[in-house]
């Protein structure tokens, strides 16, 4: 079984499109979609969609119960609700333009991280249903704007092996047992802004996993910006206390650690295995010796 996990907040119209892109495969591939609603407004709630899309499972977090500001927490909650042995991580507004589920079913193996192409659509091609559903139009746009996206809400690639090989989880896939071994997202990023995605990729590489870019099986990132955000404005988003907090965590803790597991996580039958390695043993001996010399 494949479990798609996403953290959702106030994007119902776009998310319904995403569900429609999956609905075509509901009788062909065994999958579920776990959606953690991160305190959306009443009119944006998703429970009423569950009878329409039987593969949809909604877990609601009320605003009063939110103590965090980073989506790493709802994602981890979603992981532990999953029943599949293969996990797709994605943004709720990412529309499956090609058959991602089939690709994951046939090509995801142990110690591999699949990173699917993600093309950003502008407001016009998102809001106009005729343009959005016209595959000739979308194919033309993708061909014409084959470059790194220049502004959030513009046309271009958010994730692609050539144009922007970031591996961020716009739409990615991993075996459940590998995700358990990593511990999912690091909850130390919970109170800040950003860098949770950088942390996950860093630890995937530390674990020695193979990151495989898939450029010909993609998702479309539906525009959800009130106005396009320029590169300068995008940088400004990360000049604040919460972003600085997570930047410091990444630079001073994550990037200096040799331990790739950042959290305790269980998914269905999978639980973390603890095996002491030589690096851990040497670190413990080094620490004990340092303490012994210091006490003299």
mmCIF file of C-alpha atoms in Angstrom, residues 4-276:
data_model
loop_
_atom_site.group_PDB
_atom_site.id
_atom_site.type_symbol
_atom_site.label_atom_id
_atom_site.label_comp_id
_atom_site.label_asym_id
_atom_site.label_seq_id
_atom_site.Cartn_x
_atom_site.Cartn_y
_atom_site.Cartn_z
ATOM 1 C CA UNK A 4 0.344 9.925 0.648
ATOM 2 C CA UNK A 5 0.930 12.307 3.555
ATOM 3 C CA UNK A 6 0.439 16.064 3.495
ATOM 4 C CA UNK A 7 0.001 18.978 5.889
ATOM 5 C CA UNK A 8 -2.896 21.207 4.855
ATOM 6 C CA UNK A 9 -4.049 24.738 5.679
ATOM 7 C CA UNK A 10 -6.844 26.741 3.981
ATOM 8 C CA UNK A 11 -6.464 25.577 0.355
ATOM 9 C CA UNK A 12 -9.644 23.585 -0.210
ATOM 10 C CA UNK A 13 -10.331 24.507 -3.842
ATOM 11 C CA UNK A 14 -6.778 23.664 -4.900
ATOM 12 C CA UNK A 15 -6.764 20.508 -2.814
ATOM 13 C CA UNK A 16 -9.964 19.245 -4.444
ATOM 14 C CA UNK A 17 -8.117 19.407 -7.771
ATOM 15 C CA UNK A 18 -5.296 17.367 -6.245
ATOM 16 C CA UNK A 19 -7.826 14.793 -5.067
ATOM 17 C CA UNK A 20 -9.341 14.667 -8.550
ATOM 18 C CA UNK A 21 -5.903 13.973 -10.013
ATOM 19 C CA UNK A 22 -5.657 10.960 -7.684
ATOM 20 C CA UNK A 23 -9.222 9.744 -8.035
ATOM 21 C CA UNK A 24 -8.560 8.267 -11.472
ATOM 22 C CA UNK A 25 -6.280 5.668 -9.851
ATOM 23 C CA UNK A 26 -8.475 4.774 -6.868
ATOM 24 C CA UNK A 27 -9.594 1.451 -8.369
ATOM 25 C CA UNK A 28 -6.203 0.600 -9.897
ATOM 26 C CA UNK A 29 -3.649 1.137 -7.106
ATOM 27 C CA UNK A 30 -3.959 0.488 -3.370
ATOM 28 C CA UNK A 31 -3.359 3.853 -1.709
ATOM 29 C CA UNK A 32 -4.601 6.249 0.944
ATOM 30 C CA UNK A 33 -4.162 9.970 1.458
ATOM 31 C CA UNK A 34 -3.505 11.154 5.001
ATOM 32 C CA UNK A 35 -4.230 14.862 5.382
ATOM 33 C CA UNK A 36 -3.381 16.649 8.597
ATOM 34 C CA UNK A 37 -5.519 19.784 8.677
ATOM 35 C CA UNK A 38 -3.376 22.286 10.539
ATOM 36 C CA UNK A 39 -6.203 24.393 11.999
ATOM 37 C CA UNK A 40 -7.945 25.628 8.848
ATOM 38 C CA UNK A 41 -10.945 27.965 8.904
ATOM 39 C CA UNK A 42 -14.351 26.280 9.207
ATOM 40 C CA UNK A 43 -15.216 26.851 5.544
ATOM 41 C CA UNK A 44 -11.874 25.330 4.487
ATOM 42 C CA UNK A 45 -12.240 22.107 6.466
ATOM 43 C CA UNK A 46 -12.070 18.816 4.568
ATOM 44 C CA UNK A 47 -14.164 16.291 6.478
ATOM 45 C CA UNK A 48 -17.075 16.657 4.047
ATOM 46 C CA UNK A 49 -14.840 15.397 1.217
ATOM 47 C CA UNK A 50 -14.203 11.995 2.797
ATOM 48 C CA UNK A 51 -17.416 10.371 1.463
ATOM 49 C CA UNK A 52 -16.600 11.689 -2.020
ATOM 50 C CA UNK A 53 -13.011 10.406 -1.974
ATOM 51 C CA UNK A 54 -12.917 7.128 0.006
ATOM 52 C CA UNK A 55 -9.097 7.093 -0.008
ATOM 53 C CA UNK A 56 -9.031 10.397 1.923
ATOM 54 C CA UNK A 57 -8.394 10.339 5.681
ATOM 55 C CA UNK A 58 -8.496 13.677 7.496
ATOM 56 C CA UNK A 59 -6.910 14.346 10.869
ATOM 57 C CA UNK A 60 -7.880 17.735 12.273
ATOM 58 C CA UNK A 61 -5.744 19.858 14.614
ATOM 59 C CA UNK A 62 -7.647 22.709 16.262
ATOM 60 C CA UNK A 63 -6.003 26.118 16.425
ATOM 61 C CA UNK A 64 -6.115 26.051 20.234
ATOM 62 C CA UNK A 65 -3.943 22.925 20.227
ATOM 63 C CA UNK A 66 -1.191 24.397 18.048
ATOM 64 C CA UNK A 67 2.018 25.122 19.940
ATOM 65 C CA UNK A 68 4.281 25.142 16.869
ATOM 66 C CA UNK A 69 4.700 27.214 13.710
ATOM 67 C CA UNK A 70 6.494 24.732 11.440
ATOM 68 C CA UNK A 71 4.782 21.995 9.359
ATOM 69 C CA UNK A 72 7.268 19.383 10.574
ATOM 70 C CA UNK A 73 4.839 18.581 13.409
ATOM 71 C CA UNK A 74 1.683 17.868 11.344
ATOM 72 C CA UNK A 75 3.786 15.879 8.869
ATOM 73 C CA UNK A 76 5.121 13.659 11.670
ATOM 74 C CA UNK A 77 1.573 13.166 12.950
ATOM 75 C CA UNK A 78 0.513 12.131 9.455
ATOM 76 C CA UNK A 79 3.397 9.671 9.115
ATOM 77 C CA UNK A 80 2.325 7.789 12.234
ATOM 78 C CA UNK A 81 -1.246 7.514 10.906
ATOM 79 C CA UNK A 82 -0.057 5.945 7.640
ATOM 80 C CA UNK A 83 -0.703 2.275 6.861
ATOM 81 C CA UNK A 84 1.462 1.922 3.766
ATOM 82 C CA UNK A 85 4.947 0.511 3.349
ATOM 83 C CA UNK A 86 5.654 3.252 0.796
ATOM 84 C CA UNK A 87 5.191 6.918 1.697
ATOM 85 C CA UNK A 88 4.669 9.897 -0.610
ATOM 86 C CA UNK A 89 5.316 13.319 0.936
ATOM 87 C CA UNK A 90 3.758 16.235 -0.872
ATOM 88 C CA UNK A 91 2.264 19.703 -0.666
ATOM 89 C CA UNK A 92 -1.551 19.743 -0.798
ATOM 90 C CA UNK A 93 -1.616 22.041 -3.848
ATOM 91 C CA UNK A 94 0.617 19.726 -5.910
ATOM 92 C CA UNK A 95 -1.540 18.222 -8.675
ATOM 93 C CA UNK A 96 -0.471 14.833 -10.051
ATOM 94 C CA UNK A 97 0.056 15.643 -13.724
ATOM 95 C CA UNK A 98 1.408 12.162 -14.428
ATOM 96 C CA UNK A 99 0.904 8.809 -12.745
ATOM 97 C CA UNK A 100 3.081 9.298 -9.659
ATOM 98 C CA UNK A 101 1.399 6.392 -7.854
ATOM 99 C CA UNK A 102 2.271 3.877 -10.581
ATOM 100 C CA UNK A 103 5.864 5.102 -10.679
ATOM 101 C CA UNK A 104 6.207 4.765 -6.895
ATOM 102 C CA UNK A 105 4.595 1.332 -6.925
ATOM 103 C CA UNK A 106 7.068 0.048 -9.520
ATOM 104 C CA UNK A 107 10.266 2.006 -8.813
ATOM 105 C CA UNK A 108 10.576 2.771 -5.099
ATOM 106 C CA UNK A 109 12.993 0.503 -3.254
ATOM 107 C CA UNK A 110 14.865 0.416 0.041
ATOM 108 C CA UNK A 111 17.354 3.224 0.665
ATOM 109 C CA UNK A 112 16.026 5.280 -2.271
ATOM 110 C CA UNK A 113 14.426 8.728 -2.183
ATOM 111 C CA UNK A 114 12.393 9.621 -5.270
ATOM 112 C CA UNK A 115 12.188 13.334 -6.039
ATOM 113 C CA UNK A 116 9.538 14.148 -8.636
ATOM 114 C CA UNK A 117 9.642 17.167 -10.904
ATOM 115 C CA UNK A 118 7.502 20.066 -9.697
ATOM 116 C CA UNK A 119 6.509 22.792 -12.150
ATOM 117 C CA UNK A 120 5.127 26.067 -10.771
ATOM 118 C CA UNK A 121 2.033 27.518 -12.421
ATOM 119 C CA UNK A 122 1.186 31.219 -12.381
ATOM 120 C CA UNK A 123 -2.154 32.672 -11.302
ATOM 121 C CA UNK A 124 -3.639 32.711 -14.811
ATOM 122 C CA UNK A 125 -2.947 29.052 -15.559
ATOM 123 C CA UNK A 126 -4.122 28.025 -12.097
ATOM 124 C CA UNK A 127 -7.308 30.074 -11.791
ATOM 125 C CA UNK A 128 -8.622 29.499 -15.315
ATOM 126 C CA UNK A 129 -10.003 25.970 -15.211
ATOM 127 C CA UNK A 130 -10.026 25.721 -19.003
ATOM 128 C CA UNK A 131 -6.309 26.527 -19.214
ATOM 129 C CA UNK A 132 -5.452 24.313 -16.254
ATOM 130 C CA UNK A 133 -7.185 21.231 -17.649
ATOM 131 C CA UNK A 134 -5.888 21.750 -21.202
ATOM 132 C CA UNK A 135 -2.871 19.430 -21.381
ATOM 133 C CA UNK A 136 -1.741 20.983 -24.662
ATOM 134 C CA UNK A 137 -1.619 24.362 -22.932
ATOM 135 C CA UNK A 138 0.251 23.015 -19.891
ATOM 136 C CA UNK A 139 2.729 21.107 -22.065
ATOM 137 C CA UNK A 140 3.373 24.295 -24.047
ATOM 138 C CA UNK A 141 3.901 26.339 -20.877
ATOM 139 C CA UNK A 142 6.300 23.762 -19.424
ATOM 140 C CA UNK A 143 8.319 23.721 -22.655
ATOM 141 C CA UNK A 144 8.367 27.518 -22.960
ATOM 142 C CA UNK A 145 9.388 28.178 -19.348
ATOM 143 C CA UNK A 146 11.992 25.451 -18.942
ATOM 144 C CA UNK A 147 14.045 27.267 -16.303
ATOM 145 C CA UNK A 148 14.271 27.788 -12.559
ATOM 146 C CA UNK A 149 11.220 29.571 -11.215
ATOM 147 C CA UNK A 150 12.187 33.225 -10.778
ATOM 148 C CA UNK A 151 9.413 34.314 -8.419
ATOM 149 C CA UNK A 152 7.065 32.416 -6.136
ATOM 150 C CA UNK A 153 3.849 32.308 -8.098
ATOM 151 C CA UNK A 154 5.651 32.492 -11.442
ATOM 152 C CA UNK A 155 6.217 29.927 -14.186
ATOM 153 C CA UNK A 156 9.191 27.594 -13.947
ATOM 154 C CA UNK A 157 10.619 24.611 -12.109
ATOM 155 C CA UNK A 158 10.589 24.357 -8.315
ATOM 156 C CA UNK A 159 12.211 20.935 -8.466
ATOM 157 C CA UNK A 160 14.057 19.387 -11.423
ATOM 158 C CA UNK A 161 17.358 17.543 -11.852
ATOM 159 C CA UNK A 162 18.684 20.243 -14.215
ATOM 160 C CA UNK A 163 16.965 23.484 -13.271
ATOM 161 C CA UNK A 164 16.581 23.284 -9.481
ATOM 162 C CA UNK A 165 17.813 19.997 -7.980
ATOM 163 C CA UNK A 166 16.724 20.670 -4.392
ATOM 164 C CA UNK A 167 14.805 17.448 -3.608
ATOM 165 C CA UNK A 168 12.377 19.358 -1.377
ATOM 166 C CA UNK A 169 9.150 17.505 -0.650
ATOM 167 C CA UNK A 170 6.867 19.170 -3.180
ATOM 168 C CA UNK A 171 6.351 15.526 -4.109
ATOM 169 C CA UNK A 172 8.808 12.844 -2.998
ATOM 170 C CA UNK A 173 8.651 9.185 -2.007
ATOM 171 C CA UNK A 174 10.430 6.993 0.521
ATOM 172 C CA UNK A 175 10.007 3.530 2.006
ATOM 173 C CA UNK A 176 8.240 3.635 5.369
ATOM 174 C CA UNK A 177 11.061 1.792 7.115
ATOM 175 C CA UNK A 178 13.625 4.296 5.798
ATOM 176 C CA UNK A 179 11.461 7.169 7.031
ATOM 177 C CA UNK A 180 11.227 5.484 10.446
ATOM 178 C CA UNK A 181 15.003 5.070 10.483
ATOM 179 C CA UNK A 182 15.381 8.809 9.818
ATOM 180 C CA UNK A 183 12.760 9.670 12.437
ATOM 181 C CA UNK A 184 10.707 11.748 10.007
ATOM 182 C CA UNK A 185 11.142 15.491 10.423
ATOM 183 C CA UNK A 186 13.240 16.888 13.257
ATOM 184 C CA UNK A 187 10.861 18.435 15.848
ATOM 185 C CA UNK A 188 13.584 20.848 16.960
ATOM 186 C CA UNK A 189 12.504 23.003 14.006
ATOM 187 C CA UNK A 190 8.925 23.219 15.301
ATOM 188 C CA UNK A 191 9.040 26.753 16.715
ATOM 189 C CA UNK A 192 10.819 28.370 13.774
ATOM 190 C CA UNK A 193 10.371 29.034 10.070
ATOM 191 C CA UNK A 194 11.898 26.980 7.258
ATOM 192 C CA UNK A 195 14.963 24.690 7.144
ATOM 193 C CA UNK A 196 12.967 21.597 8.145
ATOM 194 C CA UNK A 197 13.180 20.514 4.493
ATOM 195 C CA UNK A 198 16.936 21.196 4.313
ATOM 196 C CA UNK A 199 17.372 19.142 7.473
ATOM 197 C CA UNK A 200 15.521 16.139 6.047
ATOM 198 C CA UNK A 201 17.563 16.131 2.830
ATOM 199 C CA UNK A 202 20.804 16.517 4.809
ATOM 200 C CA UNK A 203 19.979 13.461 6.924
ATOM 201 C CA UNK A 204 18.857 11.442 3.894
ATOM 202 C CA UNK A 205 22.322 12.004 2.436
ATOM 203 C CA UNK A 206 23.953 11.181 5.784
ATOM 204 C CA UNK A 207 22.107 7.875 5.826
ATOM 205 C CA UNK A 208 23.647 7.097 2.443
ATOM 206 C CA UNK A 209 20.358 6.988 0.569
ATOM 207 C CA UNK A 210 20.202 7.368 -3.199
ATOM 208 C CA UNK A 211 18.297 10.486 -4.288
ATOM 209 C CA UNK A 212 16.738 9.872 -7.691
ATOM 210 C CA UNK A 213 15.240 12.781 -9.635
ATOM 211 C CA UNK A 214 12.252 11.909 -11.812
ATOM 212 C CA UNK A 215 11.802 14.656 -14.418
ATOM 213 C CA UNK A 216 9.252 13.009 -16.699
ATOM 214 C CA UNK A 217 6.686 12.146 -14.015
ATOM 215 C CA UNK A 218 5.704 15.405 -12.379
ATOM 216 C CA UNK A 219 3.330 17.433 -10.252
ATOM 217 C CA UNK A 220 1.994 20.910 -10.979
ATOM 218 C CA UNK A 221 2.317 23.414 -8.159
ATOM 219 C CA UNK A 222 -0.956 25.338 -8.220
ATOM 220 C CA UNK A 223 -0.574 29.038 -7.515
ATOM 221 C CA UNK A 224 -1.788 30.097 -4.073
ATOM 222 C CA UNK A 225 -0.174 33.531 -3.794
ATOM 223 C CA UNK A 226 -2.207 36.739 -3.673
ATOM 224 C CA UNK A 227 0.612 38.321 -5.685
ATOM 225 C CA UNK A 228 3.912 37.064 -7.129
ATOM 226 C CA UNK A 229 6.791 37.168 -4.642
ATOM 227 C CA UNK A 230 10.095 38.372 -6.080
ATOM 228 C CA UNK A 231 13.475 36.887 -5.207
ATOM 229 C CA UNK A 232 14.217 39.843 -2.909
ATOM 230 C CA UNK A 233 10.861 39.465 -1.148
ATOM 231 C CA UNK A 234 11.482 35.744 -0.828
ATOM 232 C CA UNK A 235 14.779 36.452 0.923
ATOM 233 C CA UNK A 236 13.026 38.883 3.259
ATOM 234 C CA UNK A 237 10.739 36.050 4.389
ATOM 235 C CA UNK A 238 13.791 34.476 5.984
ATOM 236 C CA UNK A 239 15.053 37.611 7.725
ATOM 237 C CA UNK A 240 13.132 37.272 10.962
ATOM 238 C CA UNK A 241 13.547 35.731 14.374
ATOM 239 C CA UNK A 242 11.794 32.455 13.622
ATOM 240 C CA UNK A 243 13.769 31.848 10.432
ATOM 241 C CA UNK A 244 17.017 32.800 12.157
ATOM 242 C CA UNK A 245 16.227 30.311 14.919
ATOM 243 C CA UNK A 246 15.911 27.425 12.461
ATOM 244 C CA UNK A 247 18.922 28.553 10.465
ATOM 245 C CA UNK A 248 21.012 28.376 13.640
ATOM 246 C CA UNK A 249 19.629 24.928 14.471
ATOM 247 C CA UNK A 250 20.591 23.703 11.003
ATOM 248 C CA UNK A 251 24.065 25.258 11.017
ATOM 249 C CA UNK A 252 25.048 24.579 14.623
ATOM 250 C CA UNK A 253 23.353 21.220 15.251
ATOM 251 C CA UNK A 254 22.140 19.365 12.154
ATOM 252 C CA UNK A 255 25.098 20.021 9.864
ATOM 253 C CA UNK A 256 27.590 19.136 12.622
ATOM 254 C CA UNK A 257 25.972 15.881 13.659
ATOM 255 C CA UNK A 258 26.895 12.436 12.393
ATOM 256 C CA UNK A 259 23.575 10.994 13.580
ATOM 257 C CA UNK A 260 20.910 10.887 10.867
ATOM 258 C CA UNK A 261 18.007 9.830 13.116
ATOM 259 C CA UNK A 262 16.420 12.941 14.617
ATOM 260 C CA UNK A 263 13.251 11.645 16.226
ATOM 261 C CA UNK A 264 11.362 8.549 17.366
ATOM 262 C CA UNK A 265 8.772 7.534 14.800
ATOM 263 C CA UNK A 266 6.587 4.477 14.238
ATOM 264 C CA UNK A 267 4.743 3.757 10.997
ATOM 265 C CA UNK A 268 2.386 0.789 11.032
ATOM 266 C CA UNK A 269 4.570 -2.257 11.792
ATOM 267 C CA UNK A 270 7.856 -0.386 11.444
ATOM 268 C CA UNK A 271 9.789 0.712 14.526
ATOM 269 C CA UNK A 272 13.329 2.083 14.757
ATOM 270 C CA UNK A 273 16.138 -0.382 15.284
ATOM 271 C CA UNK A 274 19.031 0.647 17.474
ATOM 272 C CA UNK A 275 22.445 -0.611 16.500
ATOM 273 C CA UNK A 276 25.496 0.849 18.186
#
